[in-house]
Amino acid sequence: MLDVLEEKETGTKLESKVPEGPLAEKWAKHKFNLKLVNPANKRKYEVIVVGTGLAGASAAAALAELGYNVKAFCFQDSPRRAHSIAAQGGINAAKNYQNDGDSVFRLFYDTIKGGDYRAREGNVHRLAEVSVNIIDQCVAQGVPFAREYGGALANRSFGGSQVSRTFYARGQTGQQLLLGAYSALSRQVANGKVKLYPRTEMLDLVIEGGKARGIITRNLVTGKIESHSAHAVLLCTGGYGNVFYLSTNAMGSNVTAAWRAHKKGALMANPCFTQIHPTCIPVKGNYQSKLTLMSESLRNDGRVWVPKTKEIAEKVRKGEIKAKDIKEEDRDYFLERRYPSFGNLVPRDVASRNAKNVCDEGRGVAPTGLAVYLDFADAIKRDGRKVIEAKYGNLFEMYEKIVDDDPYETPMKIYPAVHYTMGGLWVDYNLMTNVPGLYALGEANFSDHGANRLGASALMQGLADGYFVIPYTLGDYLATIGPADKIAVTHPAFKEAEQNVQDTIARMLAIKGEKTAEEFHRQLGHIMWEYCGMARNAEGLTKAKKMIQELKKEFWSNLRVTGTDLELNPALEQASRVADFIELGELMVDDALNRNESCGGHFREEYSTEDGEAKRDDENYTYVAAWEYKGPGQPEKLHKEELKFETVKLTQRSYK
Amino acid sequence: MDIALKVWRQKNSQTPGKMVDYKLSDISPDMSFLEMFDVLNEDLSHKGEEPVAFDHDCREGICGSCSMYINGRPHGPQTGTTTCQLHMRSFNDGDTIVVEPWRARAFPVLKDLIVDRDAFDRIVQAGGYVSVNTGSAPDANEILIPREVADEAMDAAQCIGCGACVAACKNASAMLFVAAKVSHLAVLPQGQAEHQLRAERMVAQMDAEGFGACSFTGACSVECPKSISLDHIARLNREYLGAKLASNNA
Amino acid sequence: MSWVTTTLSSTLGRKVVMSLTGLFLCSFLIVHLVGNLQLFKGDEGRAFNEYSYFMTHNPIIKTISYLLYSSIIVHALMALVLTRHNQASRPVKYAYAKPEANSPWTSRNMGILGTIILVFIIIHMRTFWYTMHFGPVVLNGETITAGSIPQVTYDGEPIKDLYAVTVFAFSYLWYVALYVVSMIALSFHLVHGFQSGFQTLGLRHKKYSPLIEFLGTYGFGIVIPALFAAMPVYIYLKAHHILF
C-alpha cells in the first residue's frame, strides 16, 4: 500500500509535492495546475469528514458549498462542541491593519522561526497568504470580532511576534470561529449537502486497492458498528495532547481516528513535537482531571516573576508571606531579564522552559513548588482596573472560579501544561497523507508549525486548511480518480474492518481485570510527562519506553470495562482511546530518542547551549521524521522528508 | 468532606429510571463537581457496577456539554457557572446533593444524566447562519461595526448551547437559546439580509421540537452560564412579530 | 395555512395575543378605576350613578365593552392553550426543583392568579353587571343584592341606583374579603403581567424599560389594586359606622 514510498535500504524519501518556483508564487501557481471537477460532476462524489472542529467544520461546509456530498462525523453530541471552541486568545492574520510593519512574509517568517525551522516553507507561506481571507470570511459569517470605536477591527499582540496581528472575540475567539464554521455547516445540513453523524466515533479506516475508501464507526448511543464509504476521507480529528492525561485538551480529545489510520499505513510525523503552554492553572490535587489554560494574551499585560531567592520562595510556599509582601528588589522578572526585546512575549516553548527552570531551582511559588506568578498589578496601576477587566474579565473570572483567588488583588499562579501537538499525520502540500484519498487537516496533521506553534496560529491553520486549501486540493484527487472509483460498504474490505473493530471491542470487554482505563491513562500520563515532557534525555526516554511497554501488557491483561458494547458506554469509549494513546506514547518516545537535538518544544537536555537554550542540529536533523507502522510489537520504520529552506536562513532563534 | 448523592439512573431511553443513593467520603473542596463524579465512577467501576454516564468534554465552561440539574437548579447553586466549573467548595460537609438530567420533551434522556440535545442543532439548521459561501467575502474592514454593536452581538453570540435555559424554565422553553442566535445576527449588518426569514424559521423549528412558550420568568437568564440577557428575547419577539407582519414569507 | 393562522398557532404569536388582550385589559382597569373612584365622593352616590348610566348607554362604550368581554375570554382561553402546551413540554418533572432561586413566584403562577381573577370577574359581573341589566342575585336562598334595582331621580331624570346595590353588596364582610383577596391576586398578576406584555411585544429598551417596570410594579401592581380594594372596605366600614 505504501507504493508511493519507494523502498530503499535506508528508508524512503517522502515527496512533499511543494511546487517549484518563487515562494510567494507557489500556491497561486499550484492552484492553477490543480485539476478541477466540473460543477455537474461534484454531486457524484462523496467525502467523509471526521471531526467537526475548525478544520472539519470548515472543510465540510466549504466542500458542500462546492457541491460535494459530505458526511460529517463527531464523537460529541453536536459539532459545535469540538474542542476548537475552547481556544481563547485569537487568530493571526497578516492584514497589517495596524500599519505596524506586518506582511504575509513577516507572518510566514515569524511562523517558520517560531517553529524553530522544522516546518515546510511552502506550507507556511501559503498559510500566511490565506490568513487574510480567513478574517474576511469569518466577519462575513457574523463572527463578532472585537472592534475599535470607529468600527474597524481591533488587534492585539501575541508571543513570538513584534506586530499586532491577532484578531479576537473577547477571550472566546475559538468559540466564535467554531460557531461561525458550525453555522456554515448547519446551513449545508439544511441544504441537504451534509449529513451529520454526531455521537459517532471513527474506529477504523478502510483501504482497498491502495486508496482510502471509507471508515468504520461506532454509534456511541446504540453501540452499533457501521461502515461508510466515500471517494475520500478527511481526518480533522485534532491533536493527541491527552496522551499526557493532564492537558488543556477536552476530556474526549483523542488520537484514535488518526492512530487507526496510522496502523493502516498512514505515516505519523514528528510525534514528539508537543507544545507545553506556559500559562495554565497549576495542578492542585491527584484527583485532577484536566488543566485549564489562561490565554497567552495575558502575557501582553501580565508580568511573569518568581522570588529572587529560594529562601523567600520557601516562605511563600509555606504561606508565611504573600506575593505582595515581596519587595520589588526581591523579585525576578526572569523573562524580561533574559529576553529584553521580547520580554514576557517570548514564544511558548521558551516561556515554559524558563518557568520550569526557575521552579527546578526551588523558586516556585505554589505549595507543590510548581508555579510562577503572572502579575497584573503594574498593568492595573497603568491602565486602571476597568481597562484590564474589559480585556481579560472573563479569564480572571474563570481563574477565580477554579482557584478561589482574586487575580485583581493577588497575582495569578501559573505553570506550563500540555496544550497542542505539532506532530501528526504526515501530509504533502495537498494535505494528503501517503495513503491516496486520505487527508489530514488542522492539528491532526503535522505540517505548518514545525517544532513549536506560535500563539493564535492554531485557529488560523485549522480554518486555512478547511476553507481555503482542501477545496482546491481535494478536487485534484477526485478528478484524477473519477466518480466511479468507489466501493460499496458490502465490499469484503469493509466487512473485514468491521469484524476487526468488533473483535477489539470484544477483547477489551472480555479481560474483566482490576484496573479501569482511567487508571491506565493516568499512569501513562505520568510516564509521558516525566520522561517525554518539557525536558527529555536519552536515559529517561529509554526507561519510559520500557515502562510503556509494560503498561501496554498490563492494559491488555488487567483492564476492567463495565457494561456492554451495544449501549451507550463511556467506559468502553475511554478504554478504546487509552489503548491507542499507549501505543502512540511509545512512538513519541521513539521519535524523541531519534531526534538528537533540541528544537522548539522538543528539548533534549543533552543538546543545549551554554545559557540553556535549545541547540538545534541542522546538519543532521533538518528533516521530518515520519513513522510507518509495521505490525503489533514491531518497531516502526522511520522515513525522512528533507526540509529545504530556499528563502529563510537557518539561525539560532533569538528573542533576546 | 462527606457527601451523599441522589443520582438519576436510567439504562436507556426505553427503560424507566430512578433515583439512586450514593455516599462519598474524603471529597476535597477544591475538586470540581465533575471530578467528584469521576471519584464516584471509579468507585463504582471497582465494585463492578456501571459508572454514571454524563456529558462532559472541555471542562472549562465553554463547550456546553455538561448538563446536570443539581439541587434543583441547572448547573448547581453558583450563577454564571457550568457544572464543570462548579467546585465542591460551594457545598458543605455532610450535604445531600440531588442530581438529575435536564428535563424536557425535546431533550429525551439517553442514559443516566445524558440527554439528546439534537433539537438545538436542528433549530440552528433552520436559519441560524448568514448565507455566505466561502471565498465570497469582502475585506473584513469594509463592514464597519461600532464597538457597542459588536459587543452586543458578542453578548448574545457567547451562548454555549448547553440547554440550561430549557432546563431552568418552568415551560422548558428554548427562547433564550433561539433569541441568542437571532439577536446575535440581527444586530450585525451581515445578518440583515436574512433577519426576517431567520426569526420565522427558527421559531417555527423551536415550536416543532416541542419546547414550551416563554413566560418571562427570567429563570433562563439567571441560570445561563453566560448570563445572556432577556433583552435578546425581547429582540427575538420584535424580530418575529416584525417579520410576520412585514415580510413576504408565507 | 395563511400567515395569520401560522402566526397564531406559534407560541410567539399566542403570546402576542396574551399580551395585546392583557394590556387592553390593563387600560380598561384605569377607566374602571377612575369611574369607581366616584364611590368615595360623599354625594350619596350621585356621581357614581351618573357614571354608570353613561357607561351603560353610550354606544361607543358599549361597543368597547364587548371587545372587553371577548378580551377576557380570549386571554383566558389562550392561557389555557399555552399552559397545556407548556406542561406537555416537560412530561417528566424534576424530583427536586428550586425555582425560587431563579424566578419570582408571581411569574411562575400566572395561571393560578389568573384563575382567581377569572372567578372573581364572574362573581363581580354577576353581582353588578347582571343585576344592573337583569335583576337581583340570589345566593343560598338569600338575596345578596338589593331586592330590586331601585331608581333615583337626578334633575328629574330617573336612573338605576347602582350605588345602592353596591352599598348593599359591600355590607357583607365575606363579600368584602373576597374582593380584597381578589385584588391581591390581581396585584401579583399585574406586577408580572404588565411588564411581560411589553416584553412579548419586544418593547424593551434600557431607556424606557425602567418606566414600564415602575408602572407595572407600583402603578398596576400596587396603586390600582389597592384603590380597588379600598372601595369595598370603605363602604363596609361606612355602612357599619366603624370609621366613617
PDB file of N, CA, C and O in Angstrom, chain A residues 489-539:
ATOM      1  N   VAL A 489     -20.254  -0.476   0.729  1.00  0.00           N
ATOM      2  CA  VAL A 489     -19.983  -0.914   2.101  1.00  0.00           C
ATOM      3  C   VAL A 489     -20.138  -2.421   2.256  1.00  0.00           C
ATOM      4  O   VAL A 489     -19.798  -2.993   3.290  1.00  0.00           O
ATOM      5  N   THR A 490     -20.674  -3.054   1.215  1.00  0.00           N
ATOM      6  CA  THR A 490     -20.800  -4.517   1.259  1.00  0.00           C
ATOM      7  C   THR A 490     -19.506  -5.206   0.829  1.00  0.00           C
ATOM      8  O   THR A 490     -19.386  -6.423   0.916  1.00  0.00           O
ATOM      9  N   HIS A 491     -18.562  -4.428   0.361  1.00  0.00           N
ATOM     10  CA  HIS A 491     -17.273  -4.974  -0.081  1.00  0.00           C
ATOM     11  C   HIS A 491     -16.576  -5.689   1.083  1.00  0.00           C
ATOM     12  O   HIS A 491     -16.647  -5.234   2.225  1.00  0.00           O
ATOM     13  N   PRO A 492     -15.901  -6.806   0.797  1.00  0.00           N
ATOM     14  CA  PRO A 492     -15.217  -7.544   1.879  1.00  0.00           C
ATOM     15  C   PRO A 492     -14.262  -6.676   2.688  1.00  0.00           C
ATOM     16  O   PRO A 492     -14.077  -6.928   3.888  1.00  0.00           O
ATOM     17  N   ALA A 493     -13.676  -5.658   2.060  1.00  0.00           N
ATOM     18  CA  ALA A 493     -12.738  -4.804   2.809  1.00  0.00           C
ATOM     19  C   ALA A 493     -13.450  -4.143   3.985  1.00  0.00           C
ATOM     20  O   ALA A 493     -12.883  -3.987   5.076  1.00  0.00           O
ATOM     21  N   PHE A 494     -14.692  -3.734   3.780  1.00  0.00           N
ATOM     22  CA  PHE A 494     -15.457  -3.126   4.873  1.00  0.00           C
ATOM     23  C   PHE A 494     -15.836  -4.175   5.920  1.00  0.00           C
ATOM     24  O   PHE A 494     -15.748  -3.944   7.117  1.00  0.00           O
ATOM     25  N   LYS A 495     -16.273  -5.337   5.414  1.00  0.00           N
ATOM     26  CA  LYS A 495     -16.710  -6.388   6.350  1.00  0.00           C
ATOM     27  C   LYS A 495     -15.562  -6.824   7.257  1.00  0.00           C
ATOM     28  O   LYS A 495     -15.743  -7.026   8.456  1.00  0.00           O
ATOM     29  N   GLU A 496     -14.398  -6.936   6.633  1.00  0.00           N
ATOM     30  CA  GLU A 496     -13.228  -7.371   7.398  1.00  0.00           C
ATOM     31  C   GLU A 496     -12.871  -6.332   8.467  1.00  0.00           C
ATOM     32  O   GLU A 496     -12.608  -6.660   9.623  1.00  0.00           O
ATOM     33  N   ALA A 497     -12.904  -5.064   8.063  1.00  0.00           N
ATOM     34  CA  ALA A 497     -12.576  -3.996   9.011  1.00  0.00           C
ATOM     35  C   ALA A 497     -13.609  -3.947  10.141  1.00  0.00           C
ATOM     36  O   ALA A 497     -13.254  -3.777  11.316  1.00  0.00           O
ATOM     37  N   GLU A 498     -14.868  -4.118   9.800  1.00  0.00           N
ATOM     38  CA  GLU A 498     -15.917  -4.143  10.831  1.00  0.00           C
ATOM     39  C   GLU A 498     -15.649  -5.251  11.836  1.00  0.00           C
ATOM     40  O   GLU A 498     -15.760  -5.059  13.045  1.00  0.00           O
ATOM     41  N   GLN A 499     -15.292  -6.412  11.292  1.00  0.00           N
ATOM     42  CA  GLN A 499     -15.035  -7.563  12.151  1.00  0.00           C
ATOM     43  C   GLN A 499     -13.874  -7.283  13.090  1.00  0.00           C
ATOM     44  O   GLN A 499     -13.943  -7.571  14.289  1.00  0.00           O
ATOM     45  N   ASN A 500     -12.816  -6.641  12.556  1.00  0.00           N
ATOM     46  CA  ASN A 500     -11.659  -6.323  13.394  1.00  0.00           C
ATOM     47  C   ASN A 500     -12.034  -5.398  14.537  1.00  0.00           C
ATOM     48  O   ASN A 500     -11.600  -5.579  15.672  1.00  0.00           O
ATOM     49  N   VAL A 501     -12.855  -4.420  14.202  1.00  0.00           N
ATOM     50  CA  VAL A 501     -13.279  -3.466  15.230  1.00  0.00           C
ATOM     51  C   VAL A 501     -14.074  -4.198  16.304  1.00  0.00           C
ATOM     52  O   VAL A 501     -13.846  -4.017  17.509  1.00  0.00           O
ATOM     53  N   GLN A 502     -14.984  -5.035  15.844  1.00  0.00           N
ATOM     54  CA  GLN A 502     -15.808  -5.769  16.798  1.00  0.00           C
ATOM     55  C   GLN A 502     -14.956  -6.691  17.683  1.00  0.00           C
ATOM     56  O   GLN A 502     -15.187  -6.795  18.886  1.00  0.00           O
ATOM     57  N   ASP A 503     -13.976  -7.316  17.072  1.00  0.00           N
ATOM     58  CA  ASP A 503     -13.105  -8.216  17.828  1.00  0.00           C
ATOM     59  C   ASP A 503     -12.328  -7.469  18.909  1.00  0.00           C
ATOM     60  O   ASP A 503     -12.186  -7.941  20.030  1.00  0.00           O
ATOM     61  N   THR A 504     -11.830  -6.278  18.529  1.00  0.00           N
ATOM     62  CA  THR A 504     -11.060  -5.493  19.505  1.00  0.00           C
ATOM     63  C   THR A 504     -11.938  -5.118  20.691  1.00  0.00           C
ATOM     64  O   THR A 504     -11.515  -5.209  21.851  1.00  0.00           O
ATOM     65  N   ILE A 505     -13.163  -4.706  20.389  1.00  0.00           N
ATOM     66  CA  ILE A 505     -14.083  -4.331  21.471  1.00  0.00           C
ATOM     67  C   ILE A 505     -14.380  -5.545  22.351  1.00  0.00           C
ATOM     68  O   ILE A 505     -14.323  -5.457  23.588  1.00  0.00           O
ATOM     69  N   ALA A 506     -14.641  -6.650  21.695  1.00  0.00           N
ATOM     70  CA  ALA A 506     -14.954  -7.869  22.448  1.00  0.00           C
ATOM     71  C   ALA A 506     -13.776  -8.252  23.346  1.00  0.00           C
ATOM     72  O   ALA A 506     -13.951  -8.667  24.495  1.00  0.00           O
ATOM     73  N   ARG A 507     -12.579  -8.063  22.813  1.00  0.00           N
ATOM     74  CA  ARG A 507     -11.386  -8.421  23.571  1.00  0.00           C
ATOM     75  C   ARG A 507     -11.280  -7.557  24.829  1.00  0.00           C
ATOM     76  O   ARG A 507     -10.981  -8.063  25.919  1.00  0.00           O
ATOM     77  N   MET A 508     -11.553  -6.277  24.684  1.00  0.00           N
ATOM     78  CA  MET A 508     -11.477  -5.391  25.854  1.00  0.00           C
ATOM     79  C   MET A 508     -12.494  -5.771  26.918  1.00  0.00           C
ATOM     80  O   MET A 508     -12.204  -5.785  28.108  1.00  0.00           O
ATOM     81  N   LEU A 509     -13.700  -6.073  26.455  1.00  0.00           N
ATOM     82  CA  LEU A 509     -14.763  -6.393  27.404  1.00  0.00           C
ATOM     83  C   LEU A 509     -14.505  -7.723  28.111  1.00  0.00           C
ATOM     84  O   LEU A 509     -14.946  -7.938  29.239  1.00  0.00           O
ATOM     85  N   ALA A 510     -13.756  -8.602  27.419  1.00  0.00           N
ATOM     86  CA  ALA A 510     -13.560  -9.952  27.957  1.00  0.00           C
ATOM     87  C   ALA A 510     -12.467 -10.018  29.023  1.00  0.00           C
ATOM     88  O   ALA A 510     -12.402 -10.983  29.771  1.00  0.00           O
ATOM     89  N   ILE A 511     -11.616  -8.968  29.095  1.00  0.00           N
ATOM     90  CA  ILE A 511     -10.488  -9.069  30.032  1.00  0.00           C
ATOM     91  C   ILE A 511     -10.980  -9.160  31.482  1.00  0.00           C
ATOM     92  O   ILE A 511     -10.513  -9.981  32.257  1.00  0.00           O
ATOM     93  N   LYS A 512     -11.920  -8.284  31.823  1.00  0.00           N
ATOM     94  CA  LYS A 512     -12.524  -8.278  33.166  1.00  0.00           C
ATOM     95  C   LYS A 512     -11.471  -8.256  34.273  1.00  0.00           C
ATOM     96  O   LYS A 512     -11.510  -9.037  35.221  1.00  0.00           O
ATOM     97  N   GLY A 513     -10.505  -7.351  34.113  1.00  0.00           N
ATOM     98  CA  GLY A 513      -9.431  -7.251  35.099  1.00  0.00           C
ATOM     99  C   GLY A 513      -9.796  -6.326  36.243  1.00  0.00           C
ATOM    100  O   GLY A 513     -10.973  -6.146  36.573  1.00  0.00           O
ATOM    101  N   GLU A 514      -8.773  -5.709  36.814  1.00  0.00           N
ATOM    102  CA  GLU A 514      -8.957  -4.940  38.045  1.00  0.00           C
ATOM    103  C   GLU A 514      -8.884  -3.425  37.831  1.00  0.00           C
ATOM    104  O   GLU A 514      -9.410  -2.663  38.622  1.00  0.00           O
ATOM    105  N   LYS A 515      -8.169  -2.995  36.776  1.00  0.00           N
ATOM    106  CA  LYS A 515      -7.896  -1.566  36.654  1.00  0.00           C
ATOM    107  C   LYS A 515      -8.745  -0.912  35.555  1.00  0.00           C
ATOM    108  O   LYS A 515      -8.909  -1.474  34.477  1.00  0.00           O
ATOM    109  N   THR A 516      -9.225   0.266  35.864  1.00  0.00           N
ATOM    110  CA  THR A 516     -10.037   0.969  34.867  1.00  0.00           C
ATOM    111  C   THR A 516      -9.134   1.669  33.853  1.00  0.00           C
ATOM    112  O   THR A 516      -7.953   1.910  34.112  1.00  0.00           O
ATOM    113  N   ALA A 517      -9.734   1.993  32.714  1.00  0.00           N
ATOM    114  CA  ALA A 517      -8.989   2.699  31.671  1.00  0.00           C
ATOM    115  C   ALA A 517      -8.442   4.012  32.217  1.00  0.00           C
ATOM    116  O   ALA A 517      -7.340   4.446  31.879  1.00  0.00           O
ATOM    117  N   GLU A 518      -9.224   4.643  33.093  1.00  0.00           N
ATOM    118  CA  GLU A 518      -8.816   5.896  33.723  1.00  0.00           C
ATOM    119  C   GLU A 518      -7.478   5.721  34.445  1.00  0.00           C
ATOM    120  O   GLU A 518      -6.583   6.555  34.328  1.00  0.00           O
ATOM    121  N   GLU A 519      -7.344   4.636  35.161  1.00  0.00           N
ATOM    122  CA  GLU A 519      -6.101   4.410  35.907  1.00  0.00           C
ATOM    123  C   GLU A 519      -4.911   4.204  34.975  1.00  0.00           C
ATOM    124  O   GLU A 519      -3.824   4.729  35.211  1.00  0.00           O
ATOM    125  N   PHE A 520      -5.154   3.440  33.897  1.00  0.00           N
ATOM    126  CA  PHE A 520      -4.066   3.245  32.921  1.00  0.00           C
ATOM    127  C   PHE A 520      -3.683   4.575  32.284  1.00  0.00           C
ATOM    128  O   PHE A 520      -2.516   4.873  32.069  1.00  0.00           O
ATOM    129  N   HIS A 521      -4.702   5.365  31.993  1.00  0.00           N
ATOM    130  CA  HIS A 521      -4.464   6.644  31.338  1.00  0.00           C
ATOM    131  C   HIS A 521      -3.615   7.555  32.234  1.00  0.00           C
ATOM    132  O   HIS A 521      -2.646   8.162  31.808  1.00  0.00           O
ATOM    133  N   ARG A 522      -3.994   7.603  33.493  1.00  0.00           N
ATOM    134  CA  ARG A 522      -3.268   8.416  34.468  1.00  0.00           C
ATOM    135  C   ARG A 522      -1.800   7.980  34.554  1.00  0.00           C
ATOM    136  O   ARG A 522      -0.886   8.805  34.562  1.00  0.00           O
ATOM    137  N   GLN A 523      -1.630   6.667  34.570  1.00  0.00           N
ATOM    138  CA  GLN A 523      -0.277   6.113  34.669  1.00  0.00           C
ATOM    139  C   GLN A 523       0.549   6.475  33.441  1.00  0.00           C
ATOM    140  O   GLN A 523       1.698   6.874  33.544  1.00  0.00           O
ATOM    141  N   LEU A 524      -0.075   6.332  32.282  1.00  0.00           N
ATOM    142  CA  LEU A 524       0.602   6.690  31.034  1.00  0.00           C
ATOM    143  C   LEU A 524       0.991   8.167  31.063  1.00  0.00           C
ATOM    144  O   LEU A 524       2.108   8.542  30.700  1.00  0.00           O
ATOM    145  N   GLY A 525       0.048   8.978  31.517  1.00  0.00           N
ATOM    146  CA  GLY A 525       0.294  10.418  31.576  1.00  0.00           C
ATOM    147  C   GLY A 525       1.500  10.750  32.431  1.00  0.00           C
ATOM    148  O   GLY A 525       2.342  11.572  32.053  1.00  0.00           O
ATOM    149  N   HIS A 526       1.603  10.087  33.573  1.00  0.00           N
ATOM    150  CA  HIS A 526       2.754  10.322  34.459  1.00  0.00           C
ATOM    151  C   HIS A 526       4.051   9.999  33.740  1.00  0.00           C
ATOM    152  O   HIS A 526       5.017  10.760  33.811  1.00  0.00           O
ATOM    153  N   ILE A 527       4.079   8.873  33.064  1.00  0.00           N
ATOM    154  CA  ILE A 527       5.310   8.460  32.357  1.00  0.00           C
ATOM    155  C   ILE A 527       5.652   9.501  31.294  1.00  0.00           C
ATOM    156  O   ILE A 527       6.792   9.959  31.196  1.00  0.00           O
ATOM    157  N   MET A 528       4.656   9.883  30.512  1.00  0.00           N
ATOM    158  CA  MET A 528       4.919  10.802  29.401  1.00  0.00           C
ATOM    159  C   MET A 528       5.399  12.162  29.913  1.00  0.00           C
ATOM    160  O   MET A 528       6.312  12.763  29.370  1.00  0.00           O
ATOM    161  N   TRP A 529       4.741  12.658  30.952  1.00  0.00           N
ATOM    162  CA  TRP A 529       5.089  13.989  31.475  1.00  0.00           C
ATOM    163  C   TRP A 529       6.473  13.977  32.096  1.00  0.00           C
ATOM    164  O   TRP A 529       7.275  14.884  31.920  1.00  0.00           O
ATOM    165  N   GLU A 530       6.760  12.889  32.795  1.00  0.00           N
ATOM    166  CA  GLU A 530       8.040  12.795  33.492  1.00  0.00           C
ATOM    167  C   GLU A 530       9.209  12.665  32.511  1.00  0.00           C
ATOM    168  O   GLU A 530      10.219  13.328  32.655  1.00  0.00           O
ATOM    169  N   TYR A 531       9.036  11.825  31.507  1.00  0.00           N
ATOM    170  CA  TYR A 531      10.187  11.493  30.654  1.00  0.00           C
ATOM    171  C   TYR A 531      10.110  12.054  29.238  1.00  0.00           C
ATOM    172  O   TYR A 531      11.093  12.068  28.520  1.00  0.00           O
ATOM    173  N   CYS A 532       8.930  12.454  28.813  1.00  0.00           N
ATOM    174  CA  CYS A 532       8.814  12.917  27.436  1.00  0.00           C
ATOM    175  C   CYS A 532       8.082  14.257  27.427  1.00  0.00           C
ATOM    176  O   CYS A 532       7.362  14.599  26.501  1.00  0.00           O
ATOM    177  N   GLY A 533       8.255  15.040  28.519  1.00  0.00           N
ATOM    178  CA  GLY A 533       7.544  16.301  28.655  1.00  0.00           C
ATOM    179  C   GLY A 533       8.403  17.485  28.256  1.00  0.00           C
ATOM    180  O   GLY A 533       8.976  17.512  27.169  1.00  0.00           O
ATOM    181  N   MET A 534       8.525  18.431  29.193  1.00  0.00           N
ATOM    182  CA  MET A 534       9.205  19.685  28.863  1.00  0.00           C
ATOM    183  C   MET A 534      10.690  19.507  28.627  1.00  0.00           C
ATOM    184  O   MET A 534      11.293  20.264  27.896  1.00  0.00           O
ATOM    185  N   ALA A 535      11.291  18.541  29.300  1.00  0.00           N
ATOM    186  CA  ALA A 535      12.709  18.260  29.093  1.00  0.00           C
ATOM    187  C   ALA A 535      12.880  16.753  28.996  1.00  0.00           C
ATOM    188  O   ALA A 535      12.255  16.000  29.744  1.00  0.00           O
ATOM    189  N   ARG A 536      13.683  16.331  28.050  1.00  0.00           N
ATOM    190  CA  ARG A 536      13.840  14.892  27.802  1.00  0.00           C
ATOM    191  C   ARG A 536      15.321  14.549  27.751  1.00  0.00           C
ATOM    192  O   ARG A 536      16.141  15.385  27.398  1.00  0.00           O
ATOM    193  N   ASN A 537      15.642  13.314  28.086  1.00  0.00           N
ATOM    194  CA  ASN A 537      17.012  12.850  27.848  1.00  0.00           C
ATOM    195  C   ASN A 537      16.984  11.378  27.501  1.00  0.00           C
ATOM    196  O   ASN A 537      15.992  10.684  27.761  1.00  0.00           O
ATOM    197  N   ALA A 538      18.064  10.919  26.889  1.00  0.00           N
ATOM    198  CA  ALA A 538      18.094   9.561  26.331  1.00  0.00           C
ATOM    199  C   ALA A 538      17.809   8.526  27.407  1.00  0.00           C
ATOM    200  O   ALA A 538      17.037   7.582  27.193  1.00  0.00           O
ATOM    201  N   GLU A 539      18.368   8.744  28.559  1.00  0.00           N
ATOM    202  CA  GLU A 539      18.218   7.746  29.628  1.00  0.00           C
ATOM    203  C   GLU A 539      16.737   7.626  30.041  1.00  0.00           C
ATOM    204  O   GLU A 539      16.181   6.529  30.114  1.00  0.00           O
TER     205      GLU A 539
END
